[in-house]
Short mmCIF file of C-alpha atoms in Angstrom, two decimals:
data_model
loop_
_atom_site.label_atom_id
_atom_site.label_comp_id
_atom_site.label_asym_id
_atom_site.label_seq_id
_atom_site.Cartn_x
_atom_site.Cartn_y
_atom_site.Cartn_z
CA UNK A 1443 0.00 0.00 0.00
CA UNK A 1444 1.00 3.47 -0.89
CA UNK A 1445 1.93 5.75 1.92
CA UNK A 1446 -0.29 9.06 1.15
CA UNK A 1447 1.88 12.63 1.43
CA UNK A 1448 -0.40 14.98 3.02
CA UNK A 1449 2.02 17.63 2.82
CA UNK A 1450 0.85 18.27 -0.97
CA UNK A 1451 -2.43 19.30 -0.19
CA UNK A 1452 -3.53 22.81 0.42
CA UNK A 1453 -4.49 23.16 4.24
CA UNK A 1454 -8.17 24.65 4.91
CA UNK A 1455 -10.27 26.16 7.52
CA UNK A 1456 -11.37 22.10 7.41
CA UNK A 1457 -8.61 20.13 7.24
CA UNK A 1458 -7.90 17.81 5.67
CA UNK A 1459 -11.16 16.11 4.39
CA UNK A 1460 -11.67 19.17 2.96
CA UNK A 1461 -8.38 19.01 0.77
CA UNK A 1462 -9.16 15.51 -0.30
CA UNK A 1463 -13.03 16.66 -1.12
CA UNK A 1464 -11.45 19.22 -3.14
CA UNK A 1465 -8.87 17.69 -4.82
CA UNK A 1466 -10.60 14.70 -5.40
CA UNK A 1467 -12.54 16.39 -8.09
CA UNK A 1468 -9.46 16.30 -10.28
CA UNK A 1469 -7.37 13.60 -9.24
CA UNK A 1470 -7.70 9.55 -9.28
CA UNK A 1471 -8.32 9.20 -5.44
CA UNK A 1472 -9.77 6.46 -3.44
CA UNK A 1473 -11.04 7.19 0.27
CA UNK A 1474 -10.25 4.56 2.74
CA UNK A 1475 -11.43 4.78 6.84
CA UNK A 1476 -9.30 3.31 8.95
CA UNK A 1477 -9.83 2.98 12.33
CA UNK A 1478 -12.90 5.40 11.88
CA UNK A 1479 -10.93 8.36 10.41
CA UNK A 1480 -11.32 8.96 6.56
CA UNK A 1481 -8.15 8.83 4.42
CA UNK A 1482 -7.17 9.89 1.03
CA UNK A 1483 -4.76 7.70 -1.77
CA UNK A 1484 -3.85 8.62 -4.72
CA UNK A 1485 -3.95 5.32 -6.32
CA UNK A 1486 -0.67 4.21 -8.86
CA UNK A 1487 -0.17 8.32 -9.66
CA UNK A 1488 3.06 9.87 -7.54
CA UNK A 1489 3.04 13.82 -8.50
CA UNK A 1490 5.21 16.43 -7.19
CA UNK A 1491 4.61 19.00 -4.47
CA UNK A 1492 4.40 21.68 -7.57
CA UNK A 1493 2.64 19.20 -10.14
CA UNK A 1494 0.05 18.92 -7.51
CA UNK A 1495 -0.27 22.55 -7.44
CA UNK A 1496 -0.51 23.19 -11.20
CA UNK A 1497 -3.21 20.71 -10.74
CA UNK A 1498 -5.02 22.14 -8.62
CA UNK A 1499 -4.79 25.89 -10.04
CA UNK A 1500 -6.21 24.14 -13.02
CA UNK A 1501 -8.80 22.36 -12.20
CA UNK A 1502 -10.46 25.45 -9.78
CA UNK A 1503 -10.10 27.93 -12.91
CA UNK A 1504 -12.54 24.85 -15.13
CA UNK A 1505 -14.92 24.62 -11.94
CA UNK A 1506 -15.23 28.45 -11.80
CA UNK A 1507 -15.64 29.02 -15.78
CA UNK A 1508 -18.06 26.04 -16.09
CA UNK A 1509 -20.17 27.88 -13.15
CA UNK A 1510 -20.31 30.76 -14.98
CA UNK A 1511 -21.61 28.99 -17.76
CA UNK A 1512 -24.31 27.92 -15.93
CA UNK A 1513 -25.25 30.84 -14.31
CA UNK A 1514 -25.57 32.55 -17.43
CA UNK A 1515 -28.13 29.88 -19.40
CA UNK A 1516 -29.96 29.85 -16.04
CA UNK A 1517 -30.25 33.48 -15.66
CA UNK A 1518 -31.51 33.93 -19.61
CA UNK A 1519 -35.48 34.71 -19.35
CA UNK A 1520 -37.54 32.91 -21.48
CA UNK A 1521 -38.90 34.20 -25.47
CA UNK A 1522 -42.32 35.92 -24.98
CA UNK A 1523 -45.49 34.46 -25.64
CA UNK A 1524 -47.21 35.61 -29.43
CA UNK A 1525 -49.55 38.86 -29.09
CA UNK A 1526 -52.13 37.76 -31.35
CA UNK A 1527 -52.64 34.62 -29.15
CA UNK A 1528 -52.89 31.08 -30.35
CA UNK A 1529 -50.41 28.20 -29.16
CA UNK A 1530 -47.20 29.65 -27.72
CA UNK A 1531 -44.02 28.28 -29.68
CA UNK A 1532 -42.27 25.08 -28.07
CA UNK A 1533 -39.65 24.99 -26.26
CA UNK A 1534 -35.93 25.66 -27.48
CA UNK A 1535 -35.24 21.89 -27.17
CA UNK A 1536 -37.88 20.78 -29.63
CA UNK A 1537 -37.39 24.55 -32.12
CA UNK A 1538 -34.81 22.86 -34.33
CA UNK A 1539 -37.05 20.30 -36.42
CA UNK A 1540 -39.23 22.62 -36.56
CA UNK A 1541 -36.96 25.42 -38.19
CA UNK A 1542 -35.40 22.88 -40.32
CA UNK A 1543 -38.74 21.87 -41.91
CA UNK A 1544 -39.87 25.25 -42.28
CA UNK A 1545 -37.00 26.79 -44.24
CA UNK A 1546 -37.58 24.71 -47.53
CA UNK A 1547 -40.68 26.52 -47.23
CA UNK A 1548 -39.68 29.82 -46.65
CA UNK A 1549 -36.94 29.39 -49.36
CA UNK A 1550 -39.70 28.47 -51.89
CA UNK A 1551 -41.40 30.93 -52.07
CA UNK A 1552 -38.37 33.49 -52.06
CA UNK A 1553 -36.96 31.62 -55.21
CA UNK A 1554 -40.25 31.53 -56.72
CA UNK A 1555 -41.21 35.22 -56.08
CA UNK A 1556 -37.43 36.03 -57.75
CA UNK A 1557 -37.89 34.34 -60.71
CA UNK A 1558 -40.81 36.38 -62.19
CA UNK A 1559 -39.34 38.45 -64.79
CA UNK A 1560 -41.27 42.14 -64.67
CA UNK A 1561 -42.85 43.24 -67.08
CA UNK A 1562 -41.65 44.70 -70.37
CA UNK A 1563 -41.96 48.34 -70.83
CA UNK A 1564 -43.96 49.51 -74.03
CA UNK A 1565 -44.68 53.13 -72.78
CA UNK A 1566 -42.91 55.52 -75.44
CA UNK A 1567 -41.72 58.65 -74.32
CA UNK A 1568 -43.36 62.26 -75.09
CA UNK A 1569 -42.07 63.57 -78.37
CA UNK A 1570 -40.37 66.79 -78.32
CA UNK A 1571 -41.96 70.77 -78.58
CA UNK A 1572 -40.62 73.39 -80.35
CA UNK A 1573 -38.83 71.84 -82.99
CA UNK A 1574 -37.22 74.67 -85.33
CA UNK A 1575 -34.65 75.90 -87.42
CA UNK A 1576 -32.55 78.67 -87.64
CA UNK A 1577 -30.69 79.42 -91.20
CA UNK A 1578 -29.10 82.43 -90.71
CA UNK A 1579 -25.30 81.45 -90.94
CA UNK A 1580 -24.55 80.60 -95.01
CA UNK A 1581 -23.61 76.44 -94.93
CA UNK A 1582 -25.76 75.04 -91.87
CA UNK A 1583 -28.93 75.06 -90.47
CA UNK A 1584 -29.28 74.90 -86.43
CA UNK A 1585 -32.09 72.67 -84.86
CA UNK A 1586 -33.57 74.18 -81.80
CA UNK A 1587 -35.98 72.08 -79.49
CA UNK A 1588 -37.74 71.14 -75.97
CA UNK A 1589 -37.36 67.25 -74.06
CA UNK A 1590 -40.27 65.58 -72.56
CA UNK A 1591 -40.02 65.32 -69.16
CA UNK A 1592 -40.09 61.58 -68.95
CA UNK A 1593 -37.70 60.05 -66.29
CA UNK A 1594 -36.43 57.24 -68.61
CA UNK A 1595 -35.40 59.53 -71.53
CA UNK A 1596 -31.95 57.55 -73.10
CA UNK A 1597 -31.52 60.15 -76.41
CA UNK A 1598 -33.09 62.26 -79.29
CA UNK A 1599 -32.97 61.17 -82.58
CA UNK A 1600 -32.65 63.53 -86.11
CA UNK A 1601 -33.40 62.79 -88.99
CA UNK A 1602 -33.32 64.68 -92.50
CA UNK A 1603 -35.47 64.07 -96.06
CA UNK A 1604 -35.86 66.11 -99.01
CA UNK A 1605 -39.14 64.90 -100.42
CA UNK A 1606 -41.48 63.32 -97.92
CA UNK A 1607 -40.72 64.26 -94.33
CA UNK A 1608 -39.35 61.28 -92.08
CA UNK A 1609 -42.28 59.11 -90.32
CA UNK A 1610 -39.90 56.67 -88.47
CA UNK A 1611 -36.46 56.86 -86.72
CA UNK A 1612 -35.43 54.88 -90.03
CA UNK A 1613 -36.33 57.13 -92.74
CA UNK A 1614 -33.79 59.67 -94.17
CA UNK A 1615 -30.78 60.46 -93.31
CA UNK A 1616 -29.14 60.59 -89.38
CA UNK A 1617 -28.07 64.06 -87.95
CA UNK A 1618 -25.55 64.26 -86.00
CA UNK A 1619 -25.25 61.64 -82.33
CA UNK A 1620 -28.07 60.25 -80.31
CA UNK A 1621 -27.72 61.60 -76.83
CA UNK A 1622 -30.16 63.74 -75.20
CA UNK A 1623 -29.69 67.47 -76.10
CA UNK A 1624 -32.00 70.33 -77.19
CA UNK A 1625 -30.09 71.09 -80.23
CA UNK A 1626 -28.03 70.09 -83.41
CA UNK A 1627 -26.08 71.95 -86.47
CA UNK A 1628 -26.86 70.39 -89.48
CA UNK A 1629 -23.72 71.76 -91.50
CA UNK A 1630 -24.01 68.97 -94.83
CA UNK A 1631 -26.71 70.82 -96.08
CA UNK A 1632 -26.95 72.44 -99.19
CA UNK A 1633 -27.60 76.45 -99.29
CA UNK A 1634 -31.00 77.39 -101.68
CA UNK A 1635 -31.81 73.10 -100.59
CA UNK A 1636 -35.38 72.38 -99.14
CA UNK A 1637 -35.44 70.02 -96.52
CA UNK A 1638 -37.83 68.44 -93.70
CA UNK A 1639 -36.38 67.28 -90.52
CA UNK A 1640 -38.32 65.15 -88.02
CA UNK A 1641 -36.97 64.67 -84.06
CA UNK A 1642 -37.39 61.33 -82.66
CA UNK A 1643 -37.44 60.68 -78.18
CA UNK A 1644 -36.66 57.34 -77.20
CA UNK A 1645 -36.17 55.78 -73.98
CA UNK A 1646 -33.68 53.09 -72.64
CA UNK A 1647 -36.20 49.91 -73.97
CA UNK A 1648 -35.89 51.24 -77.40
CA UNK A 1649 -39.23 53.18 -77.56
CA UNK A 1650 -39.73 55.90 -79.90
CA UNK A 1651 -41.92 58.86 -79.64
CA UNK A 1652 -44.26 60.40 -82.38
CA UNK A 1653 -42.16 62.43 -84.92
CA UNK A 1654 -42.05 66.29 -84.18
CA UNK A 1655 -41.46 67.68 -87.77
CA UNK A 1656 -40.29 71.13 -89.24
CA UNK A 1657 -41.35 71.42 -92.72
CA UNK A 1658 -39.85 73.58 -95.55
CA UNK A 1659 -36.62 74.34 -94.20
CA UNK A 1660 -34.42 76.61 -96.53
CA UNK A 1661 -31.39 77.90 -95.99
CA UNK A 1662 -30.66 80.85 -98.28
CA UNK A 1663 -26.99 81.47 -97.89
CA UNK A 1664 -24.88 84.29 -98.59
CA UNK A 1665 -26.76 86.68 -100.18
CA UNK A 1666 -24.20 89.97 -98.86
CA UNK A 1667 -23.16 91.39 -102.33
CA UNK A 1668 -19.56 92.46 -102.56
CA UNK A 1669 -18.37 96.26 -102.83
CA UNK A 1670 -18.53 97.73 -106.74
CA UNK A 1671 -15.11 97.78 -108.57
CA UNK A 1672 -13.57 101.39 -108.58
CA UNK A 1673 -11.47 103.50 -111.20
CA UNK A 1674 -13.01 102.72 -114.58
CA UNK A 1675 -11.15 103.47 -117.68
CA UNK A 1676 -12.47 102.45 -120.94
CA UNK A 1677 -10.05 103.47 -123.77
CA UNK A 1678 -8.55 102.25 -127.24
CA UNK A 1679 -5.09 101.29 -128.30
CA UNK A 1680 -3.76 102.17 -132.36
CA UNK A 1681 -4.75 98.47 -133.07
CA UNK A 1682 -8.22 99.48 -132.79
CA UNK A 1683 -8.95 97.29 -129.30
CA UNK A 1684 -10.72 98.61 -126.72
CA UNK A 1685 -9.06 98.32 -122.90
CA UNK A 1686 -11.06 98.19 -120.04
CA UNK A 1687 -9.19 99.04 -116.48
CA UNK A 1688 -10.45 99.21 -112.92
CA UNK A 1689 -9.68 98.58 -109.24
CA UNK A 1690 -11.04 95.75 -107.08
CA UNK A 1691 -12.97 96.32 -104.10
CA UNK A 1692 -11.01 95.77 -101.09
CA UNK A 1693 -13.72 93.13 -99.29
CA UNK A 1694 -12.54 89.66 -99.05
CA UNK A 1695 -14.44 87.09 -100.51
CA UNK A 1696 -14.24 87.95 -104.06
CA UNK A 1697 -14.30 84.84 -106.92
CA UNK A 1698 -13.95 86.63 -110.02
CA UNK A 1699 -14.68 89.36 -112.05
CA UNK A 1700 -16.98 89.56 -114.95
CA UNK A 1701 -16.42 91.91 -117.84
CA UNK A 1702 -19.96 92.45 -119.86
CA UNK A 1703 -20.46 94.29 -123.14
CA UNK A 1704 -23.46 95.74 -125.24
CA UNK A 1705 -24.42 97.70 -128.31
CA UNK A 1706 -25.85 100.83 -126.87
CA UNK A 1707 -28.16 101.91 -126.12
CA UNK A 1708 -28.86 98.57 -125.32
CA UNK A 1709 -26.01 98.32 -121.64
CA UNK A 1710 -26.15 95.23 -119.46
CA UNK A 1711 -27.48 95.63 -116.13
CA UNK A 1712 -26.69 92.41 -114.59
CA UNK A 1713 -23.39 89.54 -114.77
CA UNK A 1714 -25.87 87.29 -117.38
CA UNK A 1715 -26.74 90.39 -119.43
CA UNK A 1716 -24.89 91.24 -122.97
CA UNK A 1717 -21.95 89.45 -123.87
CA UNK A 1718 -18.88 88.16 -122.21
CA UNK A 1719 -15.62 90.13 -122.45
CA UNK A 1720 -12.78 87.75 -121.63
CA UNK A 1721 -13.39 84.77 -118.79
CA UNK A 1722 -13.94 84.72 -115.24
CA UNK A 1723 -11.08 85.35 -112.82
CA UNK A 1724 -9.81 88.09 -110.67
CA UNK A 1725 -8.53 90.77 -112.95
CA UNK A 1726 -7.74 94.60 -113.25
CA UNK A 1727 -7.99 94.71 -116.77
CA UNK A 1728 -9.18 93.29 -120.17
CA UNK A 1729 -8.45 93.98 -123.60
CA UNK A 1730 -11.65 93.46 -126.21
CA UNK A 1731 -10.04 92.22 -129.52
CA UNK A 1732 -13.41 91.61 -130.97
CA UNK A 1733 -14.75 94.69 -130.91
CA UNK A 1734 -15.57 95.99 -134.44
CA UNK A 1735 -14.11 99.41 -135.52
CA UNK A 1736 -17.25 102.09 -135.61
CA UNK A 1737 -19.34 100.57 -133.43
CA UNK A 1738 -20.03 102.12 -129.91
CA UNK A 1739 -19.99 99.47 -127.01
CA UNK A 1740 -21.16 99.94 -123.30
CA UNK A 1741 -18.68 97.96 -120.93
CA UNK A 1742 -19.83 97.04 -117.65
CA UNK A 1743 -17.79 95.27 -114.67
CA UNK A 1744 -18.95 93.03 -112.02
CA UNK A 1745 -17.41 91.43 -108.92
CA UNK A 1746 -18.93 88.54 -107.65
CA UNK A 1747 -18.52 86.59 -104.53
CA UNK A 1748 -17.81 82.44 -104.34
CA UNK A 1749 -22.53 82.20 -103.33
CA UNK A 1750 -22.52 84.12 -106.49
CA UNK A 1751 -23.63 87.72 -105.30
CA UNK A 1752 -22.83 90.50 -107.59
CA UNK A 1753 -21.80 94.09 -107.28
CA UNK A 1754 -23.44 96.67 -108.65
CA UNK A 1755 -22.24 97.57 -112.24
CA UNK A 1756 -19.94 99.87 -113.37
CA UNK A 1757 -18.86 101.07 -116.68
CA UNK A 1758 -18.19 103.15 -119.59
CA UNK A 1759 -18.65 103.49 -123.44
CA UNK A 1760 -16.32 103.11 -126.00
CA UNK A 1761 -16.52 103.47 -130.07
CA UNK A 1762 -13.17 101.67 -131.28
CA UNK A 1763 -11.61 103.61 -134.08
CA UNK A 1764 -10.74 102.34 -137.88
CA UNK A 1765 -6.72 100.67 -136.87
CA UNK A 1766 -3.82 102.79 -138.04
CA UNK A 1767 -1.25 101.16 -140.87
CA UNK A 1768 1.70 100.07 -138.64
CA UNK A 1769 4.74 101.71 -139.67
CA UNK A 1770 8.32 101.18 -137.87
CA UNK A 1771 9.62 104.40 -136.50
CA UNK A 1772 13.75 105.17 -138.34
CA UNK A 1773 16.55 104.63 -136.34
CA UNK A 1774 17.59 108.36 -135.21
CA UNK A 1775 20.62 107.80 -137.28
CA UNK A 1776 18.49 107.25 -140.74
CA UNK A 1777 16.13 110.03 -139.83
CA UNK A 1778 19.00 112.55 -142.12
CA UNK A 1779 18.85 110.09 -144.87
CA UNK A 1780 15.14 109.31 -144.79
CA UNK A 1781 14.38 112.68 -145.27
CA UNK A 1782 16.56 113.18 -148.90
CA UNK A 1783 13.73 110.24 -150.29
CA UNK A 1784 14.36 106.73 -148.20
CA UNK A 1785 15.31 103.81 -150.05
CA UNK A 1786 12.30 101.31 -150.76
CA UNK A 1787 12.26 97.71 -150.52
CA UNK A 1788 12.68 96.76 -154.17
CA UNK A 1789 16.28 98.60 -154.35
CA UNK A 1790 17.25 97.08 -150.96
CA UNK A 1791 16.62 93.79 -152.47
CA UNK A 1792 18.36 94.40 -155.72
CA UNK A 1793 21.66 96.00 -153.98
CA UNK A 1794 21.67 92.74 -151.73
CA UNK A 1795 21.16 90.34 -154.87
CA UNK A 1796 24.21 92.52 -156.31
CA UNK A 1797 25.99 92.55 -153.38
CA UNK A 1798 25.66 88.57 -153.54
CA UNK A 1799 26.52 88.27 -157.19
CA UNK A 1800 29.97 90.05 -156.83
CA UNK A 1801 30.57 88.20 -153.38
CA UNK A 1802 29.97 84.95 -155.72
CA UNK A 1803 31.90 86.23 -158.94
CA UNK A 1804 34.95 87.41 -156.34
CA UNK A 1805 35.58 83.85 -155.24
CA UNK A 1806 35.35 82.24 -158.22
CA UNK A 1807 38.04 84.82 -159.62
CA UNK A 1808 40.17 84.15 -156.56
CA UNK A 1809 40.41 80.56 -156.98
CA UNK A 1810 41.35 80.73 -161.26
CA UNK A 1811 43.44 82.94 -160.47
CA UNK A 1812 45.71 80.84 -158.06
CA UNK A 1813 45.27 77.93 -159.89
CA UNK A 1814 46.88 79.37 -163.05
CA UNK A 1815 49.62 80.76 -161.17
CA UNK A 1816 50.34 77.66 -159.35
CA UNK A 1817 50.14 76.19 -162.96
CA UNK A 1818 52.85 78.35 -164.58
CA UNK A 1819 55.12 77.80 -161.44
CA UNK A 1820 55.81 74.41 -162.22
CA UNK A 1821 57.22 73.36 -165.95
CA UNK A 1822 56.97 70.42 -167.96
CA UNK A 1823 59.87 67.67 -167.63
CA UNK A 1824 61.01 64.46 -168.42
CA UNK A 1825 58.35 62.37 -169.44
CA UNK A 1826 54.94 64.41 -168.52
CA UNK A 1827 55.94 65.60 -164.84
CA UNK A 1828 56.28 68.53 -163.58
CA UNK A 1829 58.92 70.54 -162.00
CA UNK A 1830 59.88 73.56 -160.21
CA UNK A 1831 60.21 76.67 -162.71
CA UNK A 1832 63.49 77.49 -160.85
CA UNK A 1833 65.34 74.28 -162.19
CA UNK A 1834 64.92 76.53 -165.37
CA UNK A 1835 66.11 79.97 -164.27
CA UNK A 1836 64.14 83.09 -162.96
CA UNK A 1837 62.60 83.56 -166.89
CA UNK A 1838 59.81 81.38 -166.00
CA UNK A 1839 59.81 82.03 -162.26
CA UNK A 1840 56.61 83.22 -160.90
CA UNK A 1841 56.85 87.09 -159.97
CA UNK A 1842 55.31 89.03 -157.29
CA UNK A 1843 51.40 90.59 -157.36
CA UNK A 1844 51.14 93.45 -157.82
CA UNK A 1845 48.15 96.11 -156.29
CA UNK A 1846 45.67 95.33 -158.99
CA UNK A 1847 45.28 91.93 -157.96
CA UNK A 1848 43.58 93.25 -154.79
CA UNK A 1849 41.01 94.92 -156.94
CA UNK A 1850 38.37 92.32 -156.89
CA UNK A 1851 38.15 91.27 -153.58
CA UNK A 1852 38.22 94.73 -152.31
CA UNK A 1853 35.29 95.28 -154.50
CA UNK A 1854 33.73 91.71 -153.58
CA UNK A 1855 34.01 92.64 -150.00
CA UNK A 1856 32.35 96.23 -150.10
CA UNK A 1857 29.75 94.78 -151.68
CA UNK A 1858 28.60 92.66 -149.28
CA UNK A 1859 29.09 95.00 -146.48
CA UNK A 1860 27.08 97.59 -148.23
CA UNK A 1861 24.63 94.62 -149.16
CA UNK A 1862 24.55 93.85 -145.23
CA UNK A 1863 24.19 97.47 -144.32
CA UNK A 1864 21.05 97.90 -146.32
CA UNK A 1865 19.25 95.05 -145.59
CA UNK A 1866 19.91 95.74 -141.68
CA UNK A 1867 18.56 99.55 -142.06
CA UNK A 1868 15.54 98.41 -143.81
CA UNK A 1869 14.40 95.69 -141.24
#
């Protein structure tokens, strides 16, 4: 038998049946009377004065949490009972079955209540007020308009036709984007164009409202004239041509200017009136080489603008005169010999034939000449050759030239230079 070790336990205001009550709770003991007295043995377990201890802390901090634990579930009041009477709900032991059967249910209908699709929405929106245009800048027209007041508005949609006015968001053609806005430039169309545009609400389901339509839209375009050309002259040159000069206006803009003429009395008023002098460009000047010698013409000149706007005219009269025979004016240093009578063109002609001839007759002198003297240099020898003349002696030697072999081509060559001369003062 095991000798116990009291010493180990803690020591109490009861002894030490109280320390074996207490640590009993934890610990593998057996109690044992002998002799009357009760006794405490910690059966096949030897522990430590401080294992003991650890022990004991231990198992007093479990006892004191679990008591706490029961404390609190005893202390928690019960649910209430239902206001609206009827059978009060069992008790928490039996709740659990019932909660489990009941939330299949519960979960049934939230699933099926979920999977009813709403339905689809088929109310249009209001179509749009106001719908107008304003055409007062040349190249576009500016759409002007008022939203409905729906809450679901997505976009407006514009739409342009020429000769039936758009009845769906389909017909004609698209102006500019779809978002919601209470106006749009419409700068592709066409000045002096009619047109009929039609605005189109829709909501965020795709439904479109009723067509709000603006009929007859024209835009007229530039119609600011520019400023009349300035400094008209209207005169006529010695070939019998009438000139016609002037001075743009100084306003940009200008595309050309037009140059008309009439018979008078009958003057053009307008750029399509009479008949066209020269073609259309910017110009300060035009020469008339039709006009017919005798006749009085009425010139009038136009600027006009790229939209086609015209000045107002201005012009002058002319009466072309019969042309003047063209004679070149002397050199100032034939104007002394011009006056004693001139030489005409038939005796410039023959002293240049002359001239020619004696240039011609010269050359062909030269050249018999030298070939009869080269002849005579040379004498006949020994069977039909030819030899110097000096093998002979200075009898048949050829002698010098002397000045009246320069005679004819001195003469040749004054000829031609007077020849020259002539021809050159007559041009």
């Amino acid at each position: 038998m095991i000798a116990p070790d009291w010493s180990v336990l803690p020591v109490g205001s009861r002894g030490w049946e109280e320390q074996v009550d207490a640590f009993s709770a934890c610990s593998r003991l057996e109690e044992i009377y002998i002799s009357g007295s009760k006794d405490a043995v910690d059966v096949g377990i030897v522990r430590s004065a401080n294992g003991l201890r650890v022990l004991a802390a231990a198992c007093a901090a479990a006892a004191f949490l679990g008591a706490g634990a029961v404390t609190a579930l005893a202390s928690t009041p019960p649910p209430p009972p239902p206001t609206g009477g009827g059978t009060p709900p069992p008790p928490s032991s039996t709740t659990t079955p019932t909660t489990t059967q009941t939330t299949p249910t519960t979960s049934t209908s939230t699933s099926t209540s979920t999977s009813t699709p709403p339905p689809p929405d088929r109310q249009a929106p209001a179509a749009v007020s106001g719908l107008h245009a304003v055409t007062t800048t040349p190249g576009k027209i500016t759409l002007r308009w008022t939203n409905p007041s729906a809450s679901d508005l997505a976009g407006i949609m514009i739409r342009r036709a020429w000769v039936a006015c758009p009845s769906s968001p389909h017909d004609g053609v698209q102006i500019g984007r779809t978002g919601v806005r209470t106006a749009q430039v419409d700068t592709g169309a066409v000045d002096n164009t009619r047109y009929c545009y039609a605005a189109f609400a829709f909501d965020g389901s795709g439904n479109y409202s009723q067509a709000a339509l603006d009929r007859g839209v024209t835009n007229p375009g530039d119609r600011t004239a520019p400023g009349p050309v300035t400094g008209l002259a209207v005169t006529s040159n010695a070939r019998g041509q009438v000139v016609v000069s002037w001075h743009n206006p100084q306003r940009a803009g200008i595309a050309f200017d037009a140059v008309r003429r009439g018979v008078a009395p009958s003057c053009p008023t307008g750029p399509a009136d009479g008949s066209p002098v020269g073609g259309e460009s910017v110009r300060s000047s035009q020469v008339d080489t039709t006009a017919r010698a005798g006749v009085t013409y009425c010139y009038r000149v136009f600027a006009l603008d790229a939209a086609g706007n015209a000045s107002t005219a201005v012009g002058g009269d002319a009466t072309p005169p019969q042309p003047a025979v063209h004679h070149k004016a002397p050199a100032p240093g034939a104007a002394a010999h011009a006056s004693h009578g001139g030489l005409t063109s038939t005796l410039v002609r023959a002293v240049a034939i002359a001239g020619f001839l004696m240039l011609v007759i010269s050359v062909l002198a030269t050249v018999m000449t030298r070939r009869r003297m080269h002849t005579t240099a040379y004498l006949p020898a020994a069977r039909g050759q030819f030899a110097p003349a000096r093998q002979f002696g200075p009898r048949v030697a050829m002698t010098a030239s002397g000045p009246g072999a320069l005679v004819i081509p001195a003469l040749a060559v004054l000829g031609c230079s007077a020849a020259i001369a002539l021809v050159l003062l007559n041009l």
